[in-house]
XYZ file of C-alpha atoms in Angstrom:
137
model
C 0.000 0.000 0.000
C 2.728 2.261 0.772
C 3.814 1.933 -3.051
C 0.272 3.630 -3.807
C 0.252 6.309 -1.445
C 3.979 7.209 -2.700
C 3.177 7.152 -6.772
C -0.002 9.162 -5.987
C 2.223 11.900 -4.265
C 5.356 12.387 -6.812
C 3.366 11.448 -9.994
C 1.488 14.840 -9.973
C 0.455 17.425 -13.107
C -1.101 20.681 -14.137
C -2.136 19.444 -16.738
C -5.915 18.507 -16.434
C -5.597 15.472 -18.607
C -2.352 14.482 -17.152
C -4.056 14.825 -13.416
C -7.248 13.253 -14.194
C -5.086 9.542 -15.925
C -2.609 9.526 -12.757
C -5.864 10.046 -10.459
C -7.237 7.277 -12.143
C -4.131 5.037 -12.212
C -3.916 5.663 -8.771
C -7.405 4.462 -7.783
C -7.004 1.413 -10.042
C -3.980 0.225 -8.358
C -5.818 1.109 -4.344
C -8.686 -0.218 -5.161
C -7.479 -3.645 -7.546
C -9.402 -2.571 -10.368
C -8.531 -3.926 -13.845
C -10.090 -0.836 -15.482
C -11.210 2.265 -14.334
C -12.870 5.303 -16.275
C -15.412 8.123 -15.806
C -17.951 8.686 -18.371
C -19.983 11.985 -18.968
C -23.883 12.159 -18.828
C -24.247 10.543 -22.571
C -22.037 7.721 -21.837
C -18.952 8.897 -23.909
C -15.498 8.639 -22.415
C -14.294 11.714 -19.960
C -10.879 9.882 -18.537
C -9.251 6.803 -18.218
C -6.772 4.135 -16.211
C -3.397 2.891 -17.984
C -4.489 0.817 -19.546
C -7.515 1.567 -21.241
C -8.628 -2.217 -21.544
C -12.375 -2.299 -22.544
C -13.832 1.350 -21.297
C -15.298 2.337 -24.857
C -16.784 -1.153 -24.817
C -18.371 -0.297 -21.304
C -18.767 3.222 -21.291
C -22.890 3.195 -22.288
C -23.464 1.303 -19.416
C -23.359 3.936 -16.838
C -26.279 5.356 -18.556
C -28.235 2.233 -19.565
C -27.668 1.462 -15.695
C -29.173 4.998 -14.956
C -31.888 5.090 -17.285
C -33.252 1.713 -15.933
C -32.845 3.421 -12.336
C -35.837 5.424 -13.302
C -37.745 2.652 -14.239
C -37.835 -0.020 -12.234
C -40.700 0.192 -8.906
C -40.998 -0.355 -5.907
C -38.138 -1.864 -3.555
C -36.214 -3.079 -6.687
C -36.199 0.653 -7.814
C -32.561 1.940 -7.000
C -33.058 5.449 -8.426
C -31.157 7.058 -5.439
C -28.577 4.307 -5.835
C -24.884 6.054 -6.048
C -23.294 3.053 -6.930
C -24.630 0.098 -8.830
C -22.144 -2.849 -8.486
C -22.863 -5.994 -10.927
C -21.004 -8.884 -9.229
C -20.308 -12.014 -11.019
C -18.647 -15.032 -9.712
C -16.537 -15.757 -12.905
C -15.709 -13.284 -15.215
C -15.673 -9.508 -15.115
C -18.270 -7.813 -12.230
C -18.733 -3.715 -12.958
C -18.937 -1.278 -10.447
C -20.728 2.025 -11.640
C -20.848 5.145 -9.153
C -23.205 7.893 -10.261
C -21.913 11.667 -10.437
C -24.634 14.014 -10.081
C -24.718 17.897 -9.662
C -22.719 20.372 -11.583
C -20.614 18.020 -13.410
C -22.969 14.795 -14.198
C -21.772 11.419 -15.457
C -20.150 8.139 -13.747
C -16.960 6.655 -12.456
C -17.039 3.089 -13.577
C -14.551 0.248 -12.383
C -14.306 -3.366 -13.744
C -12.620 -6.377 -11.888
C -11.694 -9.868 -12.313
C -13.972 -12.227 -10.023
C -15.784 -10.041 -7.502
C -15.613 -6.501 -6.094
C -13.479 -5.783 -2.877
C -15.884 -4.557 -0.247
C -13.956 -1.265 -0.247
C -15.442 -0.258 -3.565
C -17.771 2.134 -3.256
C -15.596 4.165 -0.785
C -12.817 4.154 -3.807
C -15.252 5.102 -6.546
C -16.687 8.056 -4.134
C -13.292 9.250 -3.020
C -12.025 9.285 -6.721
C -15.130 11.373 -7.302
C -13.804 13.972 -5.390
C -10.539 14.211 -6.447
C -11.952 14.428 -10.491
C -14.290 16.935 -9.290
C -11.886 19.203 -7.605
C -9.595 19.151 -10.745
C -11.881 19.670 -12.909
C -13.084 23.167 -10.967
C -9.326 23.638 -10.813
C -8.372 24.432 -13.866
């Protein structure tokens, strides 16, 4: 862990891009993630982890997951979900964690097997961190 904590200190940029990739890298490697990426409120790609692996493939699924939020009743109804995570015993399971307010869209993380429990806390975290570069620059 100590290796994470260091690369996210010294691997640093001004460059919004630059910051948003080594954010991303950074949660990938604390969190285990194969893949990590945030996508904007139409689905298309915002940012991604090194390496990009299959985030064009999956970026359309933040906003199928969000449209069928809306739809589904009663206690199956998650429309005030923040984070939607499909877990699969074999295979890849998706974690999806809605951004909503001034900058809407989703953070999105894929993993081998099944999610680590600290998940959601990643994806929310991470949230922060992209929005506060974003109103940086």
């Amino acid at each position: 862990m100590t290796e994470v904590k260091q690369e996210r200190r010294t691997n640093r940029s001004t460059n919004q891009r630059e910051a948003l990739s080594n954010l991303l890298d950074y949660a990938r490697l604390k969190g285990g993630f194969d893949h990590i990426f945030i996508v904007d409120d139409d689905g298309e790609l915002v940012a991604y982890s090194n390496p990009m692996g299959d985030a064009a493939t999956l970026a359309p699924m933040a906003w199928v997951l969000q449209k069928a939020a809306g739809t589904l009743p009663g206690p199956v109804s998650f429309e005030k979900a923040e984070t939607v995570l499909i877990q699969v015993s074999e295979g890849k399971s998706l974690a999806c964690h809605f951004i909503r307010g001034r900058f809407n869209g989703a953070i999105l993380a894929t993993v081998e097997g099944k999610m680590p429990s600290s998940t959601e806390k990643i994806l929310a975290g991470t949230v922060e961190s992209y929005l506060r570069i974003l109103t940086k620059r």
